[in-house]
Amino acid sequence: MNICFSEGQKQYRQDVRRWLEASLPENWIEAAHWPLLPEPEERAFLVDWERRLYDAGYSGVAWPKAYGGQGLGPVEEFLVNEEMGRISAPESLNTIGRELVGPILLSVGTEEQKRHYIPRILRIDDIWCQGFSEPNAGSDLASIKTRAVRGDGGWILNGQKIWTSYAHMASHCILLARTNADAKPHRGMTLFIMPMNTPGIEVRGIRHLNGQRHFNEVFLTDVRIEDGMRIGEIDAGWQVAVGVLGFERATTRLYRQQRFAEELRALIRQARSNGSMTGAMEEKMGEIAAELEVLRYHNLKFLGRICQGAKIGDESSLLKLLWSQIHQKIARLGLEVLGPDIDADSPVAARFRKIYFIARGETIYAGSSQIQRNIIAERVLGLPRPERRPA
Amino acid sequence: MDLELSVEQAQLRDSISIAFRRAVESSEALGPMLAELGAVSMLVPQEQGGMGLGMVEGVIACTQAGRFCLNFPLAETILLTGALTSVRPEAGKRVLSGLSSITAACDTRREGQEHRNSGGYSAAYLDSAEWFAVLREDGDIAFVEVSRLGQMSRNDLEPGIATGLVGVEPVQDSTAVVSMDLAVERLAILRSAEIVGAAAFCFETAIEYLKDRRQFGQPIGANQALKHIAADGYVQLENIRVAIDYAATAIDRAVDNPGEFEWREEAQQVVSVVLSFVPTAARELAEMAIQFHGGIGVTWEYPLNRYLRRILRIGQSLGSSEDHRRTLVNRMVASDAEPRWQEQSVEKRPA
Ligand SMILES: Cc1cc2nc3c(=O)[nH]c(=O)nc-3n(C[C@H](O)[C@H](O)[C@H](O)COP(=O)(O)OP(=O)(O)OC[C@H]3O[C@@H](n4cnc5c(N)ncnc54)[C@H](O)[C@@H]3O)c2cc1C
């Protein structure tokens, strides 16, 4: 076992840290980590920030140079993410592009798709959304009904997606559609690249618990796309999505640990200054601090395995369960520390109000906590499926 | 970065497991068998005739001891034999040959505090160990012969082994004092490894039971109510495992690099993390296993009983989680743990 980073890696971390310190937007701290700007301004702000990250070489760290990445390894990617989390740097507008589409295209995309789309994700020329969930296919994703049929030399799409985050800002959608109605549900789906300006797409906003327009309904009526927009083999969409998702779930969210630690630090300072720090409160905080540390050890263990080229499978459910639950604990702690001031017109209150509402969804998307427990119980522990229907 | 066992370490684990199984199934005395295996001399420095292995290997051995509920003070003996040998060479030889063993207590009382209400130290293996060690937080270890201890009472938490409260005079002529870097921390992690082995046994036994036991026409483990508890148990067990492995590695790194102050601090921090949750989490895993077993789980004869008692005894000796939690909170907001630029926020604020 080895828990040391190499000298080169330590130096790299120092460089990242120095660059971040020098480059964070002027008003970032003033805005208390959440720019509460009107939507177009917030968008412009985030796009600008991401371009600067890219120009400095801190974007696509582990992606191949041929597609605009930095060609470094998973450790460097981890270090950049940790440093960004550590100072609560702005979260990407293009998480779907970076965490889902990029890895999927890099693993099964055509050469042409990679050359075109990967650099555009990094430069944030394209913003992506993910069209998987449907009104009747959430946890049970394999029962999607949106159809893609052959026509006009390409594909014609019809159906409805829901909960599509960022669809209102996105230029492209990674779409999961049924291409074979006769095959078993898991074997009849295909992934597509769908430009959001294609005729036949209607986007209707859904307001998130936190008050912002976060996600959308997306209606598809005879949307025509070329066959070149297909990702991977026909009918293999599920295998691609699930294979990449497991790995990504384990790797791309590692930075959250540092971000959450920063939030806990803010609450400790707050409690010490507003007089709410009791012995019981301190114990609760210590418990969360320990959980965050353990999450960091898990992250490092996964990182080690990735470096050794190991396959990451169902164990990534463990990380998803842990980070989403820990974040909800921090969110509740925020309510306790701030008390009635949670409603105050102060940056810290605004920050923890938002964290509280956002965290509610984190145990739901990307496989709910219940689904993660099912996966652990059945696939990791080998517990049996039910044999009889309850009376 | 690597938190997996190496090939050699995995082999060590497997061979220790086979050997311990044989040892508990045999009727011979454990000490000499363990000595012959090399288990006793694992952590003893090579200059003293040992194998000179580190905490990671120590954790491997103690975890297996926990899995088999071995009636032998393995954590204490493997950690302290080298120290005892350096001050009492003859006694060290007896331990290395398996004729004797070492039991220990940690003196973690805070300055100015009374002796715990009882006025003594709890200790185990008082019928078989020849040496009793008191580990102080400053790293000093005082060895006293068990025969010279004032035994104050007997406990029955673990009926299979002689446990009780003992009193030690502050200085006795028979006391031998030696110092060892991070001794308290090392012992805490090895003991934690032992209860983790015990908790893992309980968990795995319970999972098997969920697959075998049928009610309402199907295995009880097909019920989602139990599956989700089991999944949470798995997460808990993985949390414990990764924390202990990380702690063992961090301690080895600190001990091998005495000049690196930060590494030493990190080792102590990880030990606080472990002690803040492992004793409770291990106990809860045993409790979960009992619940999964129904009536048979609360019988004296079923093995879970022994394992639960082992976890309780060692877990209780590891002290309260409260101090460790406070330490972690303080460390989080210690200046070196914070991003530096936070301090400059006032200057960055636009007018
Ligand atoms: C903030 C947010 C952003 C999202 N963004 C996107 C996006 O960009 N693109 C996209 O495609 N989707 C997105 N989703 C959708 C998300 O993936 C689904 O909400 C999720 O898969 C759950 O599906 P559902 O909402 O239909 O709930 P359901 O599947 O109906 O689940 C309802 C409840 O039942 C539980 N449940 C369901 N099945 C089982 C079972 N077998 N055993 C035990 N319990 C079960 C669930 O855990 C949940 O508590 C987003 C969701 C949220 C909250």
CSV table of C-alpha atoms in Angstrom, one decimal, chain A residues 1-5 10 14 17 20-21 24-30 33 75 86-88 261-262 264-265 268-269 272 277 282-287 289-290 292-294 296-298 300-301 303-305 307-308 315 318 321-322 325 369-374 376-378 380-388, chain B residues 1-6 9 56 203 207 210-211 214-224 226-232 234-235 238-243 245-247 249-250 253 263 266 269-270 272-273 276-277 321-322 325-326 328-330 332-333 336-342 344-345 347-350:
chain,number,residue,atom,x,y,z
A,1,MET,CA,0.0,0.0,0.0
A,2,ASN,CA,1.1,3.5,-0.7
A,3,ILE,CA,-0.6,6.7,0.1
A,4,CYS,CA,2.0,9.1,-1.2
A,5,PHE,CA,1.8,11.3,-4.3
A,10,LYS,CA,2.8,17.3,-5.5
A,14,GLN,CA,1.0,23.3,-6.1
A,17,ARG,CA,-3.5,25.7,-6.5
A,20,LEU,CA,-6.6,28.9,-9.0
A,21,GLU,CA,-5.7,31.4,-6.3
A,24,LEU,CA,-10.7,32.9,-9.5
A,25,PRO,CA,-13.1,35.6,-10.6
A,26,GLU,CA,-12.8,38.8,-8.7
A,27,ASN,CA,-16.3,38.7,-7.2
A,28,TRP,CA,-16.2,35.0,-6.4
A,29,ILE,CA,-15.8,35.3,-2.6
A,30,GLU,CA,-18.1,38.2,-2.5
A,33,HIS,CA,-19.4,30.8,-3.8
A,75,VAL,CA,-4.0,11.2,-10.7
A,86,ARG,CA,-11.2,22.7,-2.0
A,87,ILE,CA,-11.9,26.3,-2.8
A,88,SER,CA,-15.4,25.7,-4.0
A,261,ALA,CA,-15.2,19.5,3.4
A,262,GLU,CA,-15.1,23.2,2.5
A,264,LEU,CA,-18.3,21.7,6.7
A,265,ARG,CA,-15.5,24.1,7.5
A,268,ILE,CA,-17.8,25.0,11.9
A,269,ARG,CA,-16.6,28.6,11.6
A,272,ARG,CA,-18.2,29.1,16.5
A,277,MET,CA,-21.5,25.4,18.9
A,282,GLU,CA,-19.4,19.5,17.9
A,283,GLU,CA,-19.9,15.7,18.1
A,284,LYS,CA,-22.2,15.7,15.1
A,285,MET,CA,-19.7,17.8,13.1
A,286,GLY,CA,-16.9,15.4,14.1
A,287,GLU,CA,-19.0,12.5,12.9
A,289,ALA,CA,-15.7,15.1,9.4
A,290,ALA,CA,-14.8,11.4,10.0
A,292,LEU,CA,-15.7,12.8,4.9
A,293,GLU,CA,-12.2,11.5,5.7
A,294,VAL,CA,-13.4,7.9,5.0
A,296,ARG,CA,-11.4,10.5,0.9
A,297,TYR,CA,-9.8,7.1,1.6
A,298,HIS,CA,-12.3,5.4,-0.6
A,300,LEU,CA,-7.9,7.3,-3.1
A,301,LYS,CA,-8.4,3.5,-3.1
A,303,LEU,CA,-7.9,6.1,-7.8
A,304,GLY,CA,-5.2,3.6,-7.1
A,305,ARG,CA,-7.3,0.9,-8.8
A,307,CYS,CA,-4.2,3.7,-12.1
A,308,GLN,CA,-3.6,0.0,-12.1
A,315,GLU,CA,-18.7,-1.1,-6.1
A,318,LEU,CA,-20.8,2.6,-2.6
A,321,LEU,CA,-24.5,6.2,-1.7
A,322,LEU,CA,-21.9,7.7,0.5
A,325,GLN,CA,-25.9,10.9,2.0
A,369,SER,CA,-30.1,5.4,-3.0
A,370,GLN,CA,-32.6,2.6,-3.0
A,371,ILE,CA,-31.4,1.5,-6.4
A,372,GLN,CA,-27.8,1.6,-5.2
A,373,ARG,CA,-28.7,-0.6,-2.2
A,374,ASN,CA,-30.5,-3.0,-4.6
A,376,ILE,CA,-25.1,-3.8,-3.7
A,377,ALA,CA,-27.4,-6.4,-2.2
A,378,GLU,CA,-28.0,-8.3,-5.4
A,380,VAL,CA,-22.2,-7.4,-4.7
A,381,LEU,CA,-23.6,-9.6,-1.9
A,382,GLY,CA,-25.4,-12.0,-4.1
A,383,LEU,CA,-28.7,-11.9,-2.3
A,384,PRO,CA,-31.6,-13.6,-4.1
A,385,ARG,CA,-34.4,-11.9,-6.0
A,386,PRO,CA,-37.9,-12.4,-4.7
A,387,GLU,CA,-39.4,-15.8,-5.6
A,388,ARG,CA,-43.1,-15.1,-4.9
B,1,MET,CA,-1.4,5.7,-4.8
B,2,ASP,CA,-2.4,2.2,-3.9
B,3,LEU,CA,-4.7,1.0,-1.2
B,4,GLU,CA,-4.9,-2.7,-2.2
B,5,LEU,CA,-3.0,-5.5,-0.7
B,6,SER,CA,0.1,-6.5,-2.7
B,9,GLN,CA,0.3,-9.4,1.4
B,56,VAL,CA,-0.2,-3.3,7.2
B,203,PHE,CA,-21.6,-10.0,8.5
B,207,ILE,CA,-25.4,-12.9,4.5
B,210,LEU,CA,-30.1,-14.6,4.4
B,211,LYS,CA,-29.5,-16.9,1.4
B,214,ARG,CA,-36.5,-19.7,4.1
B,215,GLN,CA,-39.8,-18.2,5.3
B,216,PHE,CA,-43.0,-17.5,3.4
B,217,GLY,CA,-41.8,-19.7,0.6
B,218,GLN,CA,-38.6,-17.9,-0.2
B,219,PRO,CA,-35.1,-17.1,1.2
B,220,ILE,CA,-35.5,-14.3,3.8
B,221,GLY,CA,-32.8,-12.4,1.9
B,222,ALA,CA,-35.1,-11.9,-1.0
B,223,ASN,CA,-37.0,-9.3,1.2
B,224,GLN,CA,-35.9,-5.8,0.3
B,226,LEU,CA,-33.4,-7.0,4.8
B,227,LYS,CA,-31.4,-6.3,1.6
B,228,HIS,CA,-31.2,-2.6,2.2
B,229,ILE,CA,-30.0,-3.1,5.8
B,230,ALA,CA,-27.4,-5.6,4.4
B,231,ALA,CA,-26.3,-3.1,1.8
B,232,ASP,CA,-25.8,-0.5,4.5
B,234,TYR,CA,-21.6,-3.7,3.5
B,235,VAL,CA,-20.9,0.1,3.2
B,238,GLU,CA,-16.0,-1.2,3.7
B,239,ASN,CA,-15.7,2.1,5.5
B,240,ILE,CA,-14.1,0.4,8.4
B,241,ARG,CA,-11.7,-1.6,6.2
B,242,VAL,CA,-10.5,1.3,4.2
B,243,ALA,CA,-10.0,3.5,7.2
B,245,ASP,CA,-5.8,0.1,5.9
B,246,TYR,CA,-5.2,3.8,5.4
B,247,ALA,CA,-4.3,4.2,9.1
B,249,THR,CA,-0.2,2.8,5.9
B,250,ALA,CA,-0.1,6.3,7.4
B,253,ARG,CA,4.9,6.1,6.7
B,263,TRP,CA,2.9,12.6,8.0
B,266,GLU,CA,-1.8,12.7,9.5
B,269,GLN,CA,-5.6,12.1,12.5
B,270,VAL,CA,-6.5,8.8,10.8
B,272,SER,CA,-8.8,9.6,15.4
B,273,VAL,CA,-11.0,8.9,12.4
B,276,SER,CA,-14.4,7.8,16.3
B,277,PHE,CA,-16.5,5.2,14.5
B,321,SER,CA,-15.4,8.5,20.4
B,322,GLU,CA,-16.1,12.0,21.7
B,325,ARG,CA,-14.6,13.7,17.1
B,326,ARG,CA,-13.6,17.0,18.7
B,328,LEU,CA,-11.3,16.1,14.0
B,329,VAL,CA,-13.4,19.2,14.1
B,330,ASN,CA,-10.5,21.3,15.5
B,332,MET,CA,-10.6,20.8,10.0
B,333,VAL,CA,-10.4,24.5,10.8
B,336,ASP,CA,-3.0,24.7,7.7
B,337,ALA,CA,-6.0,22.7,6.6
B,338,GLU,CA,-7.7,25.7,5.0
B,339,PRO,CA,-7.1,27.2,1.6
B,340,ARG,CA,-4.8,30.2,2.1
B,341,TRP,CA,-6.8,32.6,-0.1
B,342,GLN,CA,-9.7,32.5,2.3
B,344,GLN,CA,-7.5,37.4,1.9
B,345,SER,CA,-11.2,37.6,1.1
B,347,GLU,CA,-9.0,42.6,0.1
B,348,LYS,CA,-10.6,40.8,-2.9
B,349,ARG,CA,-14.0,42.2,-2.1
B,350,PRO,CA,-14.9,44.9,-4.6
